[in-house]
CSV table of C-alpha atoms in Angstrom, one decimal:
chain,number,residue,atom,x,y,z
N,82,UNK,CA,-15.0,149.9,87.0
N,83,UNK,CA,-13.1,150.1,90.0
N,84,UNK,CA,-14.8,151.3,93.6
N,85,UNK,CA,-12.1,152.2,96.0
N,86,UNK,CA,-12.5,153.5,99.7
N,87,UNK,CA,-10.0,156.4,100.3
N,88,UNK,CA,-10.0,157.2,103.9
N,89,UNK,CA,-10.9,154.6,106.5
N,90,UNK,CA,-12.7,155.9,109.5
N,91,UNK,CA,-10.3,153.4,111.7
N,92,UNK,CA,-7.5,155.1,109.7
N,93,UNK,CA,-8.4,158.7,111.5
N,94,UNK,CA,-8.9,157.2,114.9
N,95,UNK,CA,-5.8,155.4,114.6
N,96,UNK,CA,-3.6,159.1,113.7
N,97,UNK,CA,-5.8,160.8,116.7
N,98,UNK,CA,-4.5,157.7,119.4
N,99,UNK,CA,-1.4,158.4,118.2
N,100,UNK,CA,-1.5,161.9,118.9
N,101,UNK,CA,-3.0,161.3,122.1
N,102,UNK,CA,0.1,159.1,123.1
N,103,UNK,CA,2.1,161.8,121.7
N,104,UNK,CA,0.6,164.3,124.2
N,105,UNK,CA,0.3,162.0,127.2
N,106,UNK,CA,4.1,161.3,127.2
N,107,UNK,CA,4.9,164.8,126.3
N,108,UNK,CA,2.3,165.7,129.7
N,109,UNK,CA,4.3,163.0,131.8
N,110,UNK,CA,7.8,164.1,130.7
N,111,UNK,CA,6.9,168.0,131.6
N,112,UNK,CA,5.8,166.3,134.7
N,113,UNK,CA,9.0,164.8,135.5
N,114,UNK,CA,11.3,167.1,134.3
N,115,UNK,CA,9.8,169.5,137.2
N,116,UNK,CA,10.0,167.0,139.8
N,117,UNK,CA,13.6,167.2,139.0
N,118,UNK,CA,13.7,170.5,139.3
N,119,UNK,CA,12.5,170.4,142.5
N,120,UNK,CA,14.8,168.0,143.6
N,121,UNK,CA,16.5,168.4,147.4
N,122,UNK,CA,20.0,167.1,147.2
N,123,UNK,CA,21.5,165.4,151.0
N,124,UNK,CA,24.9,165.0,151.8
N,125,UNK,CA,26.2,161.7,152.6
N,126,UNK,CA,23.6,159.3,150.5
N,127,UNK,CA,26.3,157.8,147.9
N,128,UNK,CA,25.8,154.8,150.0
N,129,UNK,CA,22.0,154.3,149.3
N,130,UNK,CA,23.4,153.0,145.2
N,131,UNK,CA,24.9,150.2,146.6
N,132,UNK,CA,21.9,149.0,148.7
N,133,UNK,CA,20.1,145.7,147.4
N,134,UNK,CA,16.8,147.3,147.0
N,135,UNK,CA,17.9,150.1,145.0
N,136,UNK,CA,20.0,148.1,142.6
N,137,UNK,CA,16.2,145.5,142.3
N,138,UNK,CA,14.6,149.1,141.2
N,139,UNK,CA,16.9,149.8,138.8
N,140,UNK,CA,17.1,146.6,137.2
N,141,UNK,CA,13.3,146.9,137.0
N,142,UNK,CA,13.2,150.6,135.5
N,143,UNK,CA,16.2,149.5,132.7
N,144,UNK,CA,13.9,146.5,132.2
N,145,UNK,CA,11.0,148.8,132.0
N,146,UNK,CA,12.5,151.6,129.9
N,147,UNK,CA,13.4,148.4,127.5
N,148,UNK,CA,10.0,147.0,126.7
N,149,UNK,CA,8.8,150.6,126.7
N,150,UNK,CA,10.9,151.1,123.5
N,151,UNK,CA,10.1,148.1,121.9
N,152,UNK,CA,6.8,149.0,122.3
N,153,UNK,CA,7.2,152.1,120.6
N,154,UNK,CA,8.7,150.0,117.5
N,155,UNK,CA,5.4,148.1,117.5
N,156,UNK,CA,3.4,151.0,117.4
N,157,UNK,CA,5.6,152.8,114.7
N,158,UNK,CA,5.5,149.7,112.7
N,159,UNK,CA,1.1,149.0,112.8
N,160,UNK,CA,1.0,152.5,112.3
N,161,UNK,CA,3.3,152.3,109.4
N,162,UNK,CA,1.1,149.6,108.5
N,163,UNK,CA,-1.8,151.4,108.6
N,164,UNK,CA,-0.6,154.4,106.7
N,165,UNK,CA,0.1,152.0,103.8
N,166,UNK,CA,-3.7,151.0,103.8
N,167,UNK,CA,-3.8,147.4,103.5
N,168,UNK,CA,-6.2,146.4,101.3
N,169,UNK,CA,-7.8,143.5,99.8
N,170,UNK,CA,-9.1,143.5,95.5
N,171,UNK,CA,-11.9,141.5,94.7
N,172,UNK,CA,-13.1,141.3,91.3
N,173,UNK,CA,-17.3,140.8,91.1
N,174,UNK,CA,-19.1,139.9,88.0
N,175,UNK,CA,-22.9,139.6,88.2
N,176,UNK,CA,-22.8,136.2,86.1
N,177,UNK,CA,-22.2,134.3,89.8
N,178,UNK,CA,-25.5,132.9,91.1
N,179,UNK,CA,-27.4,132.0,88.1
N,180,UNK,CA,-27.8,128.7,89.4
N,181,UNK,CA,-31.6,128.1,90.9
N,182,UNK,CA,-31.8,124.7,92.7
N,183,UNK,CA,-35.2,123.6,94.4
N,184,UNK,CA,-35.4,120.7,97.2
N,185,UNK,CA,-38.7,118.8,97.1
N,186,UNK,CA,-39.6,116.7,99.6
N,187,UNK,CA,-42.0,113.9,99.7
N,188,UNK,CA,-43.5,114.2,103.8
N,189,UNK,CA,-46.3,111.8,103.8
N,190,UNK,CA,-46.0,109.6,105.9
N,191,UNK,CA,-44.7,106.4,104.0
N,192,UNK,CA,-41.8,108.8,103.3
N,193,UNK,CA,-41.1,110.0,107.3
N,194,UNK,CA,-38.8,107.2,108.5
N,195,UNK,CA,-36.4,108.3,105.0
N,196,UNK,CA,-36.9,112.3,105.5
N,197,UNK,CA,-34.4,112.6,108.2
N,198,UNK,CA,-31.8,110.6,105.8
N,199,UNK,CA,-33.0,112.7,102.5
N,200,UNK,CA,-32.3,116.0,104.2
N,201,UNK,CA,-28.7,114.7,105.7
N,202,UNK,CA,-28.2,113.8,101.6
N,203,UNK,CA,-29.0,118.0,101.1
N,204,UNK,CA,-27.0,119.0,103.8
N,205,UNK,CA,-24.3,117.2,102.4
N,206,UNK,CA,-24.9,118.9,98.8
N,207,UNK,CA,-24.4,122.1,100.9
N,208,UNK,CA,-20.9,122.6,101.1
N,209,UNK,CA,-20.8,122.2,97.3
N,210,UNK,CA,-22.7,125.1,96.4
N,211,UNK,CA,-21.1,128.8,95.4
N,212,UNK,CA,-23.2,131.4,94.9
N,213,UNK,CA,-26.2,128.9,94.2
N,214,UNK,CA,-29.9,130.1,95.3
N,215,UNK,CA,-31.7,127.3,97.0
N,216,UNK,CA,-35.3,126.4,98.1
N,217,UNK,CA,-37.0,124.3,100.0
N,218,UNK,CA,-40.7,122.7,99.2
N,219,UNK,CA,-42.3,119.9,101.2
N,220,UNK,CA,-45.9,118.3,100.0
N,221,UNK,CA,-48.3,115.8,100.9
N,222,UNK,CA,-51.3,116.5,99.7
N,223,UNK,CA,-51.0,120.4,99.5
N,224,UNK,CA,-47.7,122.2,99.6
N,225,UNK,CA,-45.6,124.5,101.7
N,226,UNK,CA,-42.6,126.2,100.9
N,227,UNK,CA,-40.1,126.1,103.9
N,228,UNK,CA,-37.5,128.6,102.5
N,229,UNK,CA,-37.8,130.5,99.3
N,230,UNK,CA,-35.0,130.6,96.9
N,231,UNK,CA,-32.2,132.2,98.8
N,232,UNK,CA,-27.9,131.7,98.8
N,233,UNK,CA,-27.7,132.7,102.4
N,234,UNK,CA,-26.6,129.1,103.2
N,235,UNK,CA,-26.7,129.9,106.7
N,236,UNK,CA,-30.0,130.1,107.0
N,237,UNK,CA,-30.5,127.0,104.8
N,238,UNK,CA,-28.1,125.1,107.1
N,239,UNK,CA,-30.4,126.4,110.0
N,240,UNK,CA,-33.6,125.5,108.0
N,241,UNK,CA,-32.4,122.0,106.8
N,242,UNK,CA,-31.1,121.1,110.5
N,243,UNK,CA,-34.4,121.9,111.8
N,244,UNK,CA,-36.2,119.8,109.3
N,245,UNK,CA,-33.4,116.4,110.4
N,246,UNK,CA,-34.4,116.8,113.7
N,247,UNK,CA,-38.3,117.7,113.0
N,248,UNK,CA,-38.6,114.7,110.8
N,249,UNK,CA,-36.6,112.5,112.7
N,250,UNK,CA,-39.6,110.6,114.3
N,251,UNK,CA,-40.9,107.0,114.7
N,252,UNK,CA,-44.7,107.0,113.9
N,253,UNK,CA,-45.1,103.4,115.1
N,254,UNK,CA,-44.9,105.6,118.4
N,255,UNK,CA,-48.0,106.6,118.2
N,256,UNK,CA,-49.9,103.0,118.2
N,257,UNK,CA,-48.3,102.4,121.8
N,258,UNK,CA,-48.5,106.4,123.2
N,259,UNK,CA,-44.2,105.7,123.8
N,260,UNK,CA,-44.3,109.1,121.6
N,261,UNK,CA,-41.9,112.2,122.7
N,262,UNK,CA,-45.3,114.8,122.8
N,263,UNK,CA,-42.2,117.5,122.1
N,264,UNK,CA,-40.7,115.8,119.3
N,265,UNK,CA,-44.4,115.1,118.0
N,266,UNK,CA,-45.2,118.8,118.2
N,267,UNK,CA,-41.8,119.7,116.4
N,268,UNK,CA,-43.4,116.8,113.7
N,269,UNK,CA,-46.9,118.6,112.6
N,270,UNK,CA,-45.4,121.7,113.1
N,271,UNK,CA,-43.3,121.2,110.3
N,272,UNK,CA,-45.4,119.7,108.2
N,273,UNK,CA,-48.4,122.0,108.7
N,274,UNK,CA,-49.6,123.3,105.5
N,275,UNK,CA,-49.1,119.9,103.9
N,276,UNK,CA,-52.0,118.2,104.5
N,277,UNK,CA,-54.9,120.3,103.5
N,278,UNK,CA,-56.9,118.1,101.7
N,279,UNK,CA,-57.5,115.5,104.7
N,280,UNK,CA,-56.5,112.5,105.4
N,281,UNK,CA,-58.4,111.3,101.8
N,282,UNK,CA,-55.4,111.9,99.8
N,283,UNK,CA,-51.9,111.8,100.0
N,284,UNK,CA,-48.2,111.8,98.6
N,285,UNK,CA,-49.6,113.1,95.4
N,286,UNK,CA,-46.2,113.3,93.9
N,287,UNK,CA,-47.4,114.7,90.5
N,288,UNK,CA,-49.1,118.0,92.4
N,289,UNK,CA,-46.0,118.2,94.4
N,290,UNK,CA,-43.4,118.2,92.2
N,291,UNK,CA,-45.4,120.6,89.9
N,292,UNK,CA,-45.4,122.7,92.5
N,293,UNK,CA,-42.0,123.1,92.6
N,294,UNK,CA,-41.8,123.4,89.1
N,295,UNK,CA,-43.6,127.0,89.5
N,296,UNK,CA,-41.3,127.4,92.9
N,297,UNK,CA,-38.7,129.8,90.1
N,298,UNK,CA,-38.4,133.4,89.5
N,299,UNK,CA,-37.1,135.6,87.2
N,300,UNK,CA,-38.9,133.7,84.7
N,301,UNK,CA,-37.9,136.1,81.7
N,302,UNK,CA,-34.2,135.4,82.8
N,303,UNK,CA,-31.7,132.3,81.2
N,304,UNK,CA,-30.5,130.7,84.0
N,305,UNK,CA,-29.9,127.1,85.1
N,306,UNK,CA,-32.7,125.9,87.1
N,307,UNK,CA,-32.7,122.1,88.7
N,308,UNK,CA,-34.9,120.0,90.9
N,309,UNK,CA,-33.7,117.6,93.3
N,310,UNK,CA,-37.0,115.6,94.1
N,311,UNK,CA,-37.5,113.0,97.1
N,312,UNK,CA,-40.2,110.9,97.1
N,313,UNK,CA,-41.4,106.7,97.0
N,314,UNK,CA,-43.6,107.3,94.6
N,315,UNK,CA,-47.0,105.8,96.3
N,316,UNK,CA,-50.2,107.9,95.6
N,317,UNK,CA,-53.3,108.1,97.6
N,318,UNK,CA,-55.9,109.8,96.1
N,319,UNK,CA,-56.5,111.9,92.7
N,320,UNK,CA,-53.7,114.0,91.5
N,321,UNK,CA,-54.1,117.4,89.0
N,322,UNK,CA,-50.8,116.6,87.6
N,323,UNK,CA,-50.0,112.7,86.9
N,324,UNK,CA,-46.0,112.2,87.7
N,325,UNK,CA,-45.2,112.0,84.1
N,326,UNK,CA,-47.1,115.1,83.2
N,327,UNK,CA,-45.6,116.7,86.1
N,328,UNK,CA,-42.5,115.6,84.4
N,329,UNK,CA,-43.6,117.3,81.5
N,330,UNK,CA,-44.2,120.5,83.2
N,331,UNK,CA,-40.2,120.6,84.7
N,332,UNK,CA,-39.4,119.8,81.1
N,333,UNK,CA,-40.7,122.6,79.5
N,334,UNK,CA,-39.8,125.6,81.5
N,335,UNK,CA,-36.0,124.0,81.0
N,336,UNK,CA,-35.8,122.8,84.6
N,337,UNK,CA,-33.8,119.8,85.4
N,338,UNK,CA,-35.2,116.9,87.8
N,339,UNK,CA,-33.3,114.7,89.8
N,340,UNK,CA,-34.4,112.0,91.5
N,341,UNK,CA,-34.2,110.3,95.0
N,342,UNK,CA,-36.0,106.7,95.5
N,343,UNK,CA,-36.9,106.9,99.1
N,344,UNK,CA,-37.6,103.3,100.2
N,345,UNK,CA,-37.1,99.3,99.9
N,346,UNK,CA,-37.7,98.1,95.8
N,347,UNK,CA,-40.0,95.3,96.9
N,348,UNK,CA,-42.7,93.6,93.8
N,349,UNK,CA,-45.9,95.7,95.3
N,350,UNK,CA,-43.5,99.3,94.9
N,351,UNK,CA,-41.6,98.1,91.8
N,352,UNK,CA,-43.7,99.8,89.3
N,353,UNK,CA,-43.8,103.0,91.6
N,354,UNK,CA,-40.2,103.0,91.4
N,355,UNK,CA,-40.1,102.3,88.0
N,356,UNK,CA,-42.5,105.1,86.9
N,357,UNK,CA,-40.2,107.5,88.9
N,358,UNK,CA,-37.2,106.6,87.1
N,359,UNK,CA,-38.5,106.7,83.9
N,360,UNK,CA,-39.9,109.8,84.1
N,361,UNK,CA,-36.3,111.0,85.8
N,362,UNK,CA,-34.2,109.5,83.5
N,363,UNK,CA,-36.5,110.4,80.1
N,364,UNK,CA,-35.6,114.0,80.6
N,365,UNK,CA,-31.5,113.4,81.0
N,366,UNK,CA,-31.6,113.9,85.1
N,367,UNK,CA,-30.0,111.6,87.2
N,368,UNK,CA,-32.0,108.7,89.5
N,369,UNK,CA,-30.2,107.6,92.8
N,370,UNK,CA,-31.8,105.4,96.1
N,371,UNK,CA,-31.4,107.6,98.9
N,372,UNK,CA,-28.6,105.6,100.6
N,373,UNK,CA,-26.9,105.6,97.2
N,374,UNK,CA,-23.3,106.7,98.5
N,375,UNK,CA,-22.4,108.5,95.1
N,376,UNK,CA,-25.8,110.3,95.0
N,377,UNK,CA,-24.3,113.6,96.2
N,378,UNK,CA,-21.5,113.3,93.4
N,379,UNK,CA,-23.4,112.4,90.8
N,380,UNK,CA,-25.8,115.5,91.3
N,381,UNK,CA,-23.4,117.8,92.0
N,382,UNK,CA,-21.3,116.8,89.0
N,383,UNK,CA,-24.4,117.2,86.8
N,384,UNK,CA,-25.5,120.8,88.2
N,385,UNK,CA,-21.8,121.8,88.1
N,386,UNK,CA,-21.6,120.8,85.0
N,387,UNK,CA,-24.5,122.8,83.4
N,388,UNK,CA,-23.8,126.2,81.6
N,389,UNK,CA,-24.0,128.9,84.3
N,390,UNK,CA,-26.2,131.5,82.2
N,391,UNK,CA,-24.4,135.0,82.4
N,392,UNK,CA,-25.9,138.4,82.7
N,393,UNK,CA,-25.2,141.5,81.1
N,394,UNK,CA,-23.3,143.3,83.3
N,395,UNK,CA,-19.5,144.6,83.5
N,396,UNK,CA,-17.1,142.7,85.7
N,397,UNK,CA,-16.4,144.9,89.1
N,398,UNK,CA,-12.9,145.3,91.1
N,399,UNK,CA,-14.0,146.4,94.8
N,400,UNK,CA,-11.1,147.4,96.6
N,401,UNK,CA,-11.6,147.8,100.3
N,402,UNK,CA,-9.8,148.7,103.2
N,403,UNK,CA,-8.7,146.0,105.7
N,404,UNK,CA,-7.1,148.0,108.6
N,405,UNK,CA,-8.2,145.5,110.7
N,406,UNK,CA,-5.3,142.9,111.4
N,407,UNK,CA,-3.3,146.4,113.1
N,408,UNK,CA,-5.4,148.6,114.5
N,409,UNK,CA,-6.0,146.4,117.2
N,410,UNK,CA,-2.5,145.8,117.6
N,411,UNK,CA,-2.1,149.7,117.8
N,412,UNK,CA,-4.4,150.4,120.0
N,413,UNK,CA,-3.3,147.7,122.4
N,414,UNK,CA,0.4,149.3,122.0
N,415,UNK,CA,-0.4,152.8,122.5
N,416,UNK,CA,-2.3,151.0,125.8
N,417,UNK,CA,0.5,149.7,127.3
N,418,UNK,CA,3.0,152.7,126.2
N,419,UNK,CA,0.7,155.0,128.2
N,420,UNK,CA,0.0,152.6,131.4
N,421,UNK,CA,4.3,151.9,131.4
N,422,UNK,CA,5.0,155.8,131.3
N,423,UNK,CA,2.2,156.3,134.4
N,424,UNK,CA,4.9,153.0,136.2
N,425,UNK,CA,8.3,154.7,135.4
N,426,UNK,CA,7.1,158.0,136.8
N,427,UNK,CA,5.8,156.5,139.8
């Protein structure tokens, strides 16, 4: 199917400036054809063609008459432009975005002092994605979703930015009251919603990332749906959903996981980490440290890499009219033609 724009409204304005030109120099040349009609002639002024200033105001006018033709030539040409309608062909297929990714974010507070470098790992995933919907869910022990899934990347940029800088804070702060009350604000304002069962429980990573598990639409659709999950692992309190059966849950409703490890492997956190890998790895995702410099790569490669799902629909040639790049430049033309015919007849 082909959709095609056949008249562009600039294209009209651009045929009515030029007739107004038209008729503005056809006004001023009436106007100084009876000025010379009207003419006096005096005896005895040959002389006054040889004086300094009159041969400075004709050099000007020949000057002036000059650029006034070549910017006729420009206007003929961007109009000649425009009357070939430049346009540009794109061809659309409804099988682009059928890639659903979901960021989980661990924001207890073992996990704060690694947010801020967890989200600069998404931001840089960013650039990578075309046509991708993305969401973002962050959890302690309740959940909030920041952004549903969405592929206006501008707004995710905005949303992600927000969340560096929100997260970006030292809680050791608060022992010694050296805290910035503004960036503390910007803290629990961001995490609100994330805490609701009190301070009794918390980082329950098996709730969390079943959360995000049910974070999808268009359930009845085949598309290729992936978590990205960033957490250390360390409960506090009783989960619903253990990790592994959380892991479970991602597996079958045919969602990918992948895993950050936010944190130092020491012997007290080795079996967190371990656990978190396992369960990672034993449903084919991929298991980086957060300062793993081929994390990003290694993701992307593997949601890239997945079959894109296609939908039934016909492929789409839009072609639209892009008179933009010349009517400016006509408009601007026909500008200056009018304000240098208003000079030579004064």
């Amino acid at each position: 199917m082909v959709t095609e724009t056949f008249l562009h409204p600039w294209a009209i304005a651009a045929v009515i400036a030029v007739a107004v030109a038209a008729l503005v120099a056809g006004w001023f040349a009436r106007a100084a054809k009876r000025e010379r009609a009207a003419v006096t002639w005096v005896a005895n002024a040959s002389y006054l063609t040889s004086l300094p200033s009159f041969r400075s105001r004709m050099s000007k006018y020949r000057v002036l008459l000059s650029g006034l033709a070549v910017v006729l030539i420009g206007a003929v040409v961007a109009t000649g432009f425009l009357t070939a309608r430049p346009v540009e062909k794109v061809t659309r297929a409804d099988e682009l975005a059928t890639r659903d990714i979901v960021l989980c974010l661990d924001v207890s507070g073992s996990m704060i002092e690694y947010d801020t470098q967890v989200v600069e790992k998404f931001l840089e995933l960013l650039p990578s994605f075309n046509g991708e919907r993305i969401a973002l869910s962050i959890w302690n022990s309740t959940s909030r979703t920041v952004f549903p899934l969405t592929d206006d990347y501008d707004l995710v940029e905005e949303e992600l930015r927000y969340a560096a800088d929100a997260l970006d804070f030292d809680l050791d702060s608060l022992d010694d009251l050296s805290f910035d009350p503004a960036a503390y604000d910007r803290l629990l304002d961001f995490v609100l919603g994330t805490t609701g069962l009190g301070d009794s429980s918390s980082s329950l990573v098996g709730d969390g990332l079943a959360t995000c598990a049910l974070s999808f639409d268009l359930t009845d659709t085949e598309r290729s749906r992936s978590i990205i999950l960033a957490t250390d692992n360390e409960v506090f309190g009783n989960e619903i959903y253990t990790l592994p059966e959380a892991g479970e849950l991602v597996a079958d409703r045919g969602i990918t996981l992948h895993g950050f490890y936010a944190g130092e492997v020491t012997p007290t956190s080795a079996a967190q980490e371990k656990e978190y890998r396992d369960v990672v790895e034993l449903h084919d995702g991929l298991f980086y440290a957060s300062d793993d410099p081929g994390a990003v790569d290694g993701i992307i490669d593997n949601i890239t890499s997945q079959q894109a799902a296609e939908l039934d629909a016909n492929p789409e040639v839009v072609v639209s009219d892009r008179p933009e790049q010349f009517f400016p430049w006509l408009m601007a033309l026909i500008g200056i033609y009018i304000l240098a015919v208003w000079r030579l007849r004064t």
